[in-house]
Coordinates of C-alpha atoms in Angstrom, one line a residue:
Chain R
M1 CA -45.9 -80.5 -48.1
D2 CA -44.2 -77.9 -45.8
A3 CA -46.4 -75.1 -44.4
I4 CA -43.4 -72.8 -44.7
R5 CA -42.0 -72.4 -48.2
R6 CA -38.4 -73.4 -48.2
I7 CA -36.0 -70.8 -49.4
T8 CA -33.4 -72.3 -51.6
D9 CA -31.2 -69.3 -52.1
E10 CA -30.0 -67.6 -48.9
D11 CA -27.9 -64.8 -50.3
A12 CA -28.5 -61.2 -49.2
I13 CA -30.9 -62.2 -46.5
L14 CA -30.6 -60.9 -42.9
S15 CA -32.7 -63.1 -40.7
I16 CA -34.8 -61.5 -38.1
D17 CA -33.1 -63.3 -35.3
F18 CA -29.7 -62.0 -36.4
L19 CA -31.1 -58.4 -36.5
A20 CA -32.7 -58.8 -33.1
G21 CA -29.5 -60.1 -31.5
F22 CA -27.4 -57.5 -33.2
T23 CA -29.6 -54.7 -32.1
I24 CA -29.5 -55.7 -28.5
F25 CA -25.7 -56.1 -28.6
I26 CA -25.1 -52.7 -30.2
L27 CA -27.4 -51.0 -27.6
A28 CA -25.5 -52.6 -24.8
L29 CA -22.2 -51.7 -26.3
I30 CA -23.2 -48.1 -26.7
M31 CA -24.3 -48.0 -23.1
V32 CA -21.0 -49.3 -21.9
I33 CA -18.9 -47.0 -24.0
S34 CA -20.8 -44.0 -22.8
L35 CA -19.8 -44.9 -19.2
V36 CA -16.1 -44.8 -20.2
P37 CA -15.6 -41.1 -19.1
G38 CA -16.5 -42.3 -15.6
F39 CA -12.9 -43.6 -15.4
L40 CA -11.7 -40.1 -14.8
A41 CA -14.0 -39.5 -11.9
G42 CA -11.2 -40.8 -9.6
I43 CA -8.9 -37.9 -10.4
Q44 CA -11.2 -35.2 -9.0
S45 CA -9.8 -34.1 -5.7
D46 CA -11.1 -31.7 -3.1
N47 CA -7.6 -30.6 -2.3
I48 CA -7.1 -29.0 -5.8
D49 CA -10.4 -27.3 -5.3
Y50 CA -9.3 -25.7 -2.0
D51 CA -6.2 -24.2 -3.4
A52 CA -8.1 -22.8 -6.4
V53 CA -10.8 -21.3 -4.1
A54 CA -8.1 -19.8 -1.8
Y55 CA -6.3 -18.3 -4.8
R56 CA -9.5 -16.8 -6.2
T57 CA -10.5 -15.4 -2.8
S58 CA -7.1 -13.8 -2.4
V59 CA -7.4 -12.2 -5.9
I60 CA -10.8 -10.8 -5.0
L61 CA -9.6 -9.4 -1.7
V62 CA -6.2 -8.0 -2.9
E63 CA -6.6 -7.1 -6.5
D64 CA -10.3 -6.2 -6.8
P65 CA -11.8 -2.9 -5.6
G66 CA -15.1 -4.7 -5.0
A67 CA -18.6 -4.2 -6.4
P68 CA -20.2 -1.8 -6.3
H69 CA -17.2 0.4 -6.9
N70 CA -18.5 3.9 -7.7
P71 CA -19.7 4.8 -5.0
S72 CA -17.5 2.3 -3.3
W73 CA -19.1 -0.5 -1.3
N74 CA -17.7 0.8 1.9
Q75 CA -19.5 4.1 1.4
M76 CA -22.9 2.7 1.2
G77 CA -24.7 4.2 4.1
P78 CA -21.6 4.3 6.3
Y79 CA -23.2 2.8 9.4
D80 CA -26.2 1.3 7.8
M81 CA -26.5 -2.5 7.8
G82 CA -29.6 -2.2 5.7
H83 CA -27.4 -1.6 2.6
K84 CA -25.3 -4.7 3.1
A85 CA -27.4 -6.7 0.7
E86 CA -26.4 -4.4 -2.2
I87 CA -22.7 -5.3 -1.8
Q88 CA -21.9 -8.0 -4.4
R89 CA -18.2 -8.5 -3.9
L90 CA -15.9 -7.5 -1.0
G91 CA -12.7 -6.3 -2.6
L92 CA -10.2 -4.3 -0.6
S93 CA -8.1 -2.7 -3.3
V94 CA -8.0 1.1 -3.7
S95 CA -8.9 0.8 -7.4
K96 CA -8.6 -1.4 -10.4
E97 CA -5.4 0.3 -11.5
T98 CA -3.7 -0.3 -8.1
P99 CA -3.7 -4.0 -7.3
N100 CA -2.1 -5.1 -4.0
I101 CA -2.7 -1.6 -2.6
L102 CA -5.5 -1.8 -0.1
S103 CA -7.7 0.9 1.2
R104 CA -7.6 1.4 5.0
E105 CA -11.3 2.2 5.1
K106 CA -12.1 -1.0 3.3
V107 CA -9.8 -3.0 5.5
D108 CA -11.4 -1.6 8.7
K109 CA -14.9 -2.4 7.4
F110 CA -14.1 -5.9 6.1
F111 CA -12.5 -7.0 9.4
N112 CA -15.5 -5.6 11.4
R113 CA -13.4 -2.9 13.1
I114 CA -16.2 -0.3 12.6
P115 CA -18.8 -0.6 15.3
D116 CA -22.4 -1.2 14.2
F117 CA -21.3 -2.5 10.8
T118 CA -20.4 -6.2 10.8
F119 CA -20.1 -9.0 8.3
S120 CA -21.0 -12.5 9.3
A121 CA -19.6 -15.9 8.1
E122 CA -22.5 -16.1 5.6
D123 CA -21.6 -12.6 4.2
Y124 CA -18.0 -13.7 3.7
R125 CA -19.1 -16.9 2.0
N126 CA -21.5 -15.1 -0.3
K127 CA -19.4 -12.0 -1.1
V128 CA -15.8 -13.2 -1.0
I129 CA -15.4 -17.0 -1.2
F130 CA -18.3 -17.9 -3.4
G131 CA -18.9 -21.5 -4.5
D132 CA -21.7 -23.9 -3.8
F133 CA -19.9 -25.7 -1.0
T134 CA -19.8 -24.3 2.5
Y135 CA -16.1 -23.8 2.8
L136 CA -14.4 -23.3 6.1
Y137 CA -12.0 -20.3 6.0
N138 CA -9.4 -18.4 7.8
I139 CA -8.6 -14.9 6.4
S140 CA -6.0 -12.8 8.2
L141 CA -4.2 -9.6 7.4
A142 CA -1.1 -8.4 9.3
T143 CA 0.0 -4.7 8.8
G144 CA 1.6 -2.1 11.0
G145 CA 2.1 -4.5 13.9
D146 CA -1.6 -5.5 14.0
V147 CA -3.2 -8.8 12.9
Y148 CA -6.8 -8.8 11.8
Y149 CA -8.9 -11.9 11.4
A150 CA -12.2 -12.2 9.5
D151 CA -15.0 -13.1 11.8
G152 CA -16.5 -16.6 11.6
G153 CA -13.2 -18.2 10.6
D154 CA -11.8 -21.3 12.2
P155 CA -8.3 -22.3 13.2
V156 CA -6.3 -23.7 10.3
P157 CA -6.1 -27.5 10.4
T158 CA -2.7 -29.2 10.3
F159 CA -3.0 -30.4 6.7
Q160 CA -5.3 -30.7 3.7
Y161 CA -6.2 -27.1 3.3
G162 CA -5.9 -24.7 0.4
Y163 CA -3.6 -21.7 1.0
M164 CA -2.5 -18.5 -0.5
R165 CA -0.3 -15.8 0.9
R166 CA -0.3 -12.3 -0.8
L167 CA 1.9 -9.3 0.0
V168 CA 0.1 -6.0 0.1
K169 CA 0.5 -2.3 1.0
V170 CA -2.2 -0.6 3.0
K171 CA -2.8 3.0 2.1
E172 CA -3.0 4.9 5.3
P173 CA -5.0 8.1 5.0
S174 CA -3.4 11.5 5.0
A175 CA -3.3 13.9 8.0
A176 CA -2.5 17.6 8.5
A177 CA -0.4 18.0 11.6
V178 CA -0.3 21.7 12.3
N179 CA 2.3 22.2 15.0
F180 CA 2.1 26.0 15.7
S181 CA 5.7 26.1 16.9
E182 CA 6.7 25.7 13.3
Y183 CA 4.5 28.5 12.1
V184 CA 5.4 31.2 14.7
T185 CA 5.1 34.2 12.4
V186 CA 2.9 32.7 9.8
Y187 CA -0.3 31.8 11.6
T188 CA -0.7 34.8 13.9
A189 CA -2.5 38.1 13.6
D190 CA -2.3 41.1 15.7
L191 CA -5.0 42.6 17.9
P192 CA -5.0 46.4 18.4
K193 CA -3.5 47.5 21.8
T194 CA -6.8 48.8 23.0
E195 CA -8.6 45.5 22.9
T196 CA -8.3 42.8 25.5
D197 CA -10.4 40.0 24.2
V198 CA -11.2 38.4 20.9
T199 CA -12.8 35.3 19.6
A200 CA -11.1 34.3 16.4
D201 CA -10.9 31.4 14.0
F202 CA -8.0 29.4 12.7
S203 CA -9.0 27.8 9.4
V204 CA -8.0 24.7 7.5
W205 CA -9.0 25.0 3.8
I206 CA -9.8 21.8 1.9
P207 CA -10.0 22.4 -1.9
Y208 CA -11.7 19.5 -3.5
E209 CA -10.6 20.4 -7.0
T210 CA -6.9 20.3 -6.0
L211 CA -7.3 17.0 -4.2
S212 CA -9.1 15.2 -7.0
N213 CA -6.2 15.5 -9.3
R214 CA -6.6 12.7 -11.8
S215 CA -2.9 12.8 -12.7
V216 CA -2.0 11.6 -9.3
N217 CA -1.9 7.8 -9.1
P218 CA -4.8 6.4 -6.9
A219 CA -2.3 4.9 -4.6
Y220 CA -1.1 8.3 -3.5
R221 CA -4.2 10.4 -4.2
I222 CA -6.1 12.1 -1.3
E223 CA -9.7 11.1 -1.9
P224 CA -12.2 13.0 0.2
Q225 CA -14.9 10.7 -1.2
S226 CA -13.4 7.6 0.2
E227 CA -10.8 8.4 2.8
R228 CA -10.9 10.2 6.1
L229 CA -9.0 13.5 6.5
T230 CA -7.4 14.2 9.9
I231 CA -6.4 17.6 11.3
N232 CA -4.1 17.7 14.4
L233 CA -3.4 21.0 16.1
T234 CA -0.6 21.1 18.7
G235 CA 1.6 23.8 20.2
M236 CA -1.1 26.4 20.2
Y237 CA 0.7 28.5 22.7
F238 CA 4.0 28.8 20.8
P239 CA 3.3 31.7 18.6
L240 CA 1.6 33.7 21.3
N241 CA 3.1 36.1 23.8
R242 CA 2.4 34.1 27.0
S243 CA 3.1 36.9 29.4
D244 CA 0.4 38.9 27.7
L245 CA -2.3 36.2 27.6
V246 CA -4.7 35.7 30.5
S247 CA -6.6 32.8 29.0
L248 CA -6.9 30.9 25.8
D249 CA -10.0 28.7 25.4
F250 CA -11.1 26.4 22.6
V251 CA -14.7 27.1 21.9
G252 CA -15.8 25.0 19.1
L253 CA -15.6 24.1 15.4
G254 CA -17.5 25.2 12.4
L255 CA -17.6 24.3 8.7
Y256 CA -18.5 26.4 5.8
R257 CA -18.1 26.1 2.1
D258 CA -16.6 28.0 -0.7
Q259 CA -14.9 30.4 1.7
I260 CA -18.1 32.2 2.4
P261 CA -18.6 32.3 6.1
S262 CA -22.4 32.4 5.9
N263 CA -22.5 29.1 4.0
V264 CA -22.5 27.1 7.2
I265 CA -22.7 23.3 6.9
S266 CA -24.2 21.4 9.8
L267 CA -22.3 18.6 11.3
V268 CA -23.6 15.4 12.6
P269 CA -21.3 14.0 15.3
N270 CA -19.9 10.4 14.6
D271 CA -21.4 10.4 11.2
D272 CA -19.5 13.3 9.7
Y273 CA -16.7 13.9 12.1
S274 CA -15.1 13.2 15.4
L275 CA -13.4 15.9 17.5
K276 CA -11.2 15.2 20.5
V277 CA -9.6 17.8 22.7
N278 CA -6.8 16.4 24.8
G279 CA -8.0 12.9 23.9
I280 CA -11.6 13.5 25.2
T281 CA -14.5 13.7 22.8
Y282 CA -15.8 17.2 22.4
P283 CA -18.9 18.5 20.5
A284 CA -18.4 20.9 17.6
T285 CA -20.9 23.4 18.9
G286 CA -22.4 24.0 22.3
G287 CA -19.5 22.6 24.3
V288 CA -18.0 24.2 27.4
P289 CA -14.9 26.2 26.4
V290 CA -11.8 24.2 27.2
P291 CA -8.7 25.9 28.3
V292 CA -5.8 25.4 26.0
T293 CA -2.4 24.7 27.5
N294 CA 1.1 24.1 26.2
S295 CA 0.5 20.4 25.8
S296 CA -3.1 20.6 24.5
T297 CA -3.9 18.7 21.3
I298 CA -7.0 19.1 19.2
E299 CA -7.7 16.2 16.8
M300 CA -10.4 16.3 14.2
V301 CA -11.3 13.6 11.8
L302 CA -13.7 14.1 8.9
Y303 CA -15.2 10.8 7.8
P304 CA -15.7 9.8 4.2
P305 CA -17.6 10.7 2.1
L306 CA -16.7 14.2 3.1
L307 CA -19.5 16.7 3.0
L308 CA -20.0 18.0 -0.4
S309 CA -17.0 16.1 -1.7
N310 CA -19.0 14.9 -4.7
S311 CA -19.0 18.5 -6.0
L312 CA -15.5 19.0 -7.5
T313 CA -15.4 22.7 -7.4
T314 CA -16.5 23.1 -3.8
T315 CA -14.0 23.9 -1.1
L316 CA -14.5 23.4 2.6
N317 CA -13.2 25.5 5.5
V318 CA -12.8 23.9 8.9
N319 CA -12.8 26.7 11.5
F320 CA -11.3 26.2 14.9
T321 CA -12.6 28.9 17.2
F322 CA -10.5 30.1 20.0
S323 CA -11.4 32.8 22.5
Y324 CA -8.6 34.9 24.0
Q325 CA -8.3 37.2 27.0
F326 CA -5.3 39.5 27.2
L327 CA -3.9 41.8 29.8
N328 CA -4.5 45.5 29.2
S329 CA -0.9 46.1 28.6
N330 CA -0.9 48.4 25.7
V331 CA 1.0 46.2 23.3
F332 CA -0.1 44.4 20.2
H333 CA -1.7 41.1 21.2
Q334 CA -1.2 38.1 19.0
Y335 CA -3.8 35.5 18.3
L336 CA -4.0 32.5 16.1
S337 CA -5.2 33.2 12.6
G338 CA -4.6 32.1 9.1
I339 CA -5.5 29.4 6.6
H340 CA -3.7 26.1 6.4
V341 CA -4.2 24.4 3.0
Y342 CA -4.9 20.7 2.8
D343 CA -3.2 19.8 -0.4
Y344 CA -0.4 17.6 -1.9
N345 CA 2.3 19.7 -0.4
P346 CA 4.2 17.4 2.0
D347 CA 5.0 20.5 4.2
N348 CA 1.3 21.0 4.8
V349 CA 0.0 17.5 4.9
T350 CA 1.4 14.2 5.8
Q351 CA 0.7 12.4 2.5
P352 CA -1.0 9.0 2.3
E353 CA 1.6 6.4 3.3
L354 CA 1.8 2.9 2.0
A355 CA 2.4 0.5 4.8
D356 CA 3.7 -3.1 4.2
G357 CA 1.2 -5.9 4.9
V358 CA 0.6 -9.6 4.3
M359 CA -2.7 -11.4 3.8
E360 CA -3.1 -15.1 4.3
V361 CA -6.2 -17.0 3.1
A362 CA -6.8 -20.6 4.1
I363 CA -9.8 -22.6 2.8
W364 CA -10.8 -26.2 3.7
Chain I
M1 CA -39.6 -81.1 -32.2
V2 CA -37.7 -78.5 -34.2
M3 CA -36.4 -79.9 -37.3
N4 CA -34.5 -76.9 -38.5
D5 CA -33.2 -73.7 -36.8
E6 CA -34.5 -71.1 -39.1
G7 CA -36.6 -68.3 -37.7
Q8 CA -35.5 -69.0 -34.2
L9 CA -34.4 -66.1 -32.0
Y10 CA -31.2 -67.1 -30.3
T11 CA -31.9 -68.1 -26.8
I12 CA -32.1 -65.9 -23.8
E13 CA -28.9 -67.6 -22.6
G14 CA -27.1 -66.2 -25.5
I15 CA -28.3 -62.7 -24.7
T16 CA -27.5 -63.1 -21.1
A17 CA -24.0 -64.3 -21.8
G18 CA -23.4 -61.3 -24.0
V19 CA -24.6 -58.9 -21.3
I20 CA -22.5 -60.6 -18.7
M21 CA -19.5 -60.2 -20.9
L22 CA -20.1 -56.5 -21.4
V23 CA -20.8 -55.8 -17.8
T24 CA -17.6 -57.6 -16.8
A25 CA -15.6 -55.6 -19.3
F26 CA -17.1 -52.4 -17.9
T27 CA -16.4 -53.3 -14.3
I28 CA -12.8 -54.2 -15.0
F29 CA -12.2 -50.9 -16.9
N30 CA -14.0 -48.8 -14.3
S31 CA -12.0 -50.0 -11.3
G32 CA -8.7 -49.5 -13.0
L33 CA -6.0 -47.5 -11.1
V34 CA -5.3 -44.2 -12.7
Y35 CA -1.9 -42.7 -12.0
T36 CA -2.1 -38.9 -11.4
P37 CA 1.0 -36.8 -11.1
G38 CA 1.4 -34.9 -7.9
D39 CA 0.0 -31.3 -7.5
A40 CA 3.4 -29.7 -7.8
H41 CA 2.0 -27.0 -10.0
I42 CA 0.0 -25.6 -7.1
S43 CA 3.0 -25.0 -4.8
D44 CA 4.9 -23.6 -7.8
M45 CA 2.0 -21.2 -8.4
Q46 CA 2.1 -20.1 -4.8
I47 CA 5.8 -19.4 -4.9
Q48 CA 5.5 -17.6 -8.2
Q49 CA 2.7 -15.3 -6.9
L50 CA 4.6 -14.6 -3.7
G51 CA 7.8 -13.7 -5.6
Y52 CA 5.8 -11.5 -8.1
D53 CA 4.0 -9.7 -5.2
A54 CA 7.4 -9.2 -3.5
L55 CA 8.9 -7.6 -6.6
Q56 CA 5.8 -5.5 -7.1
M57 CA 5.9 -4.2 -3.5
M58 CA 9.6 -3.3 -3.9
D59 CA 8.9 -1.6 -7.2
T60 CA 6.2 0.7 -5.7
P61 CA 7.6 4.2 -5.4
E62 CA 7.3 5.8 -1.9
D63 CA 5.6 8.9 -3.1
M64 CA 3.7 10.3 -6.0
S65 CA 6.1 12.6 -7.8
P66 CA 6.1 11.4 -11.4
M67 CA 9.8 10.5 -11.7
S68 CA 10.4 9.2 -8.2
A69 CA 12.4 5.9 -8.3
S70 CA 11.1 2.9 -6.5
P71 CA 13.2 1.2 -3.9
L72 CA 13.9 -1.6 -6.3
A73 CA 15.1 0.8 -9.1
L74 CA 17.4 2.5 -6.6
M75 CA 18.8 -0.9 -5.5
I76 CA 19.6 -1.8 -9.0
Q77 CA 21.0 1.6 -9.9
N78 CA 23.3 1.5 -6.9
N79 CA 24.1 -2.2 -7.5
D80 CA 23.0 -2.9 -3.9
G81 CA 22.8 -6.6 -4.0
S82 CA 22.9 -7.1 -0.2
G83 CA 20.1 -4.5 0.3
F84 CA 18.0 -6.4 -2.2
K85 CA 18.8 -9.7 -0.5
T86 CA 17.7 -8.4 2.9
K87 CA 14.5 -6.7 1.6
F88 CA 13.5 -9.6 -0.6
N89 CA 14.0 -12.1 2.2
E90 CA 12.0 -9.9 4.5
Y91 CA 9.1 -10.0 2.0
L92 CA 9.3 -13.7 1.4
T93 CA 9.0 -14.4 5.2
L94 CA 6.2 -12.0 6.0
H95 CA 3.3 -13.8 7.5
T96 CA 0.3 -13.3 9.8
G97 CA 1.0 -16.2 12.1
T98 CA -2.1 -18.2 11.3
T99 CA -0.1 -20.9 9.6
E100 CA 3.4 -22.1 10.4
L101 CA 5.9 -20.6 8.0
V102 CA 8.7 -22.8 6.8
N103 CA 11.6 -20.5 5.9
S104 CA 13.2 -22.6 3.2
L105 CA 13.0 -20.4 0.1
E106 CA 16.2 -19.4 -1.6
F107 CA 16.7 -17.2 -4.6
N108 CA 19.1 -15.9 -7.2
A109 CA 18.6 -12.6 -9.0
T110 CA 20.0 -11.6 -12.4
V111 CA 19.7 -8.4 -14.3
Y112 CA 19.5 -8.3 -18.0
N113 CA 20.0 -5.2 -20.1
R114 CA 20.2 -4.5 -23.7
V115 CA 23.4 -2.9 -25.1
T116 CA 23.4 -1.1 -28.5
S117 CA 26.6 0.9 -28.3
G118 CA 29.0 0.5 -31.1
G119 CA 26.2 -0.5 -33.5
G120 CA 25.7 -3.9 -31.9
D121 CA 22.6 -5.3 -30.3
T122 CA 23.4 -7.7 -27.4
V123 CA 21.8 -8.5 -24.1
N124 CA 24.2 -8.2 -21.2
S125 CA 23.5 -9.9 -17.9
Y126 CA 25.0 -10.1 -14.4
V127 CA 24.2 -11.7 -11.1
F128 CA 22.7 -9.1 -9.0
S129 CA 22.0 -10.8 -5.7
H130 CA 21.5 -14.2 -4.2
S131 CA 20.4 -15.7 -0.9
T132 CA 22.9 -17.1 1.6
D133 CA 24.4 -20.3 0.3
S134 CA 23.3 -23.3 2.3
A135 CA 25.0 -26.7 2.4
V136 CA 21.7 -28.5 1.8
S137 CA 21.0 -26.8 -1.5
Q138 CA 24.4 -27.6 -2.9
L139 CA 23.3 -31.2 -2.9
T140 CA 19.7 -31.1 -3.8
R141 CA 16.8 -28.7 -4.2
E142 CA 13.4 -28.5 -5.9
P143 CA 13.1 -27.0 -9.3
A144 CA 13.3 -23.2 -9.4
I145 CA 10.4 -20.9 -10.3
S146 CA 11.3 -17.9 -12.4
I147 CA 9.8 -14.5 -11.8
T148 CA 10.6 -11.5 -14.0
R149 CA 9.9 -7.8 -13.8
Y150 CA 10.9 -4.9 -16.0
V151 CA 12.4 -2.2 -13.8
W152 CA 12.9 1.3 -15.1
L153 CA 16.1 3.0 -14.1
S154 CA 16.0 6.7 -14.2
D155 CA 19.7 7.2 -13.7
A156 CA 22.1 4.4 -14.6
N157 CA 25.2 6.5 -14.4
D158 CA 26.6 4.7 -11.4
L159 CA 26.2 1.4 -13.3
K160 CA 27.9 2.9 -16.3
S161 CA 31.0 3.7 -14.3
H162 CA 30.9 0.4 -12.5
F163 CA 30.4 -1.9 -15.5
G164 CA 31.7 0.3 -18.2
A165 CA 29.9 2.2 -20.9
A166 CA 30.0 -0.9 -23.1
K167 CA 27.7 -2.7 -20.8
Y168 CA 25.4 0.1 -19.7
D169 CA 25.0 2.5 -22.5
N170 CA 22.2 4.7 -21.4
D171 CA 21.4 6.9 -18.5
E172 CA 17.8 5.9 -18.5
Q173 CA 17.3 2.2 -19.0
L174 CA 14.7 -0.5 -18.8
V175 CA 16.2 -3.6 -17.4
L176 CA 14.8 -7.1 -16.8
L177 CA 15.2 -8.4 -13.3
E178 CA 14.8 -12.2 -13.2
V179 CA 14.6 -13.9 -9.8
L180 CA 14.8 -17.7 -9.5
I181 CA 13.2 -19.0 -6.4
W182 CA 13.4 -22.5 -5.1
R183 CA 12.7 -24.5 -2.0
R184 CA 15.7 -25.8 -0.2

């Protein structure tokens, strides 16, 4: 007698060994099929990645104003490296609405042209190029005859690099060039015959409300918050009667707000402004009076963000103080006087100019 | 001795044979050569972006007065094809010097405008400008990339007198400028 009972009818029976074999086979098949997507691994190519990263970097630099934008990243503590960590993205555009128009202030900051404020290779990788991989880069901008290179870049290899070339316009800041020979009768005042000396001001008036005109496209707008204002005085002698004048000295510079002379604003040299007389740096107050000649030039630059420019209704007066000595010749003596308005009139101010430029980004 | 084969698990040899077959099939498929087309689309994108930037730079007005015409609009209004050719070439060859520039881009610019005079509604086109013909590109050249830009003409009077009022029927017109760029 068999120990195992013989089964006579074998229909509808799955034997254990069949199940065991079948299970192992199916498991192995599933494992193999799940490895099929690995076929496509061979298509991944670093070269496509480089071009994509170069394109993305060029878009960030050329079309993006950067982050933070308001206040702009280049305004964060103008010469304060401590604020660098708050910058998330280095974009050079003037605003979101004006792609391909770059701000001169941002360009100068980005390419380390401002002393005491520099970006390192690590900053560029974290704030412009992004990505997990440590890419080598070469970022350059050519404009107005100059070529700027981003620090920490390497020479571009002969092949196998990602590349993008973008055309841009760099918005150069405005400047008020007051050549007194063009304003002979306009910017003078008369001194009574009996007086022989006077210390008087010539003023440049900066009305923030007029300048922050939102109907002006950001590409052409004068922005005291983010651009420098320059005032150039030349030809100081022209409107004056030279035979009558013993001496003319430039004494200094003062700022006051809202056209009230007592609202004096204190100036910090190099942070707020820079003043050069005949090309030599001169302090706003406390300097030795400088004689003014026919060819003298006074150049004053106010750095952004201009003092009190965040208050739209404020106006600023920049006073250039001159001291005059006249001959006692019993005639009316002329001295420089008047207010020059810094506004959108091209006769008063050289408007912001858009200069052609080209930017090349290479990544490998 | 086994008299029957019931209740036997198939031998390890069978399992091993099965696994070997599967691993072999996997290895064969994994090492297959995959044909990928070349990255032509990337150089196409670079040319397209360059052409778009060039048109955008030319279409930027010089100053802020609301109705000031851009240099590009002035060129089209005055039908200044040679001026466009010079300026566009200049923009295409602007570079910083970090990489070697191969000056082999050629282009062809066409203006399209809509004509509704006489009750009809047609699109008129004419060749506006093209780069210098070169012997090489008569024989062979790479496929062209198309860049378009809508240009607003504030005063199309000169074009009306040049082409006839049937072709330019408005003083202020929006026209489509299409530039085809290819590498020689």
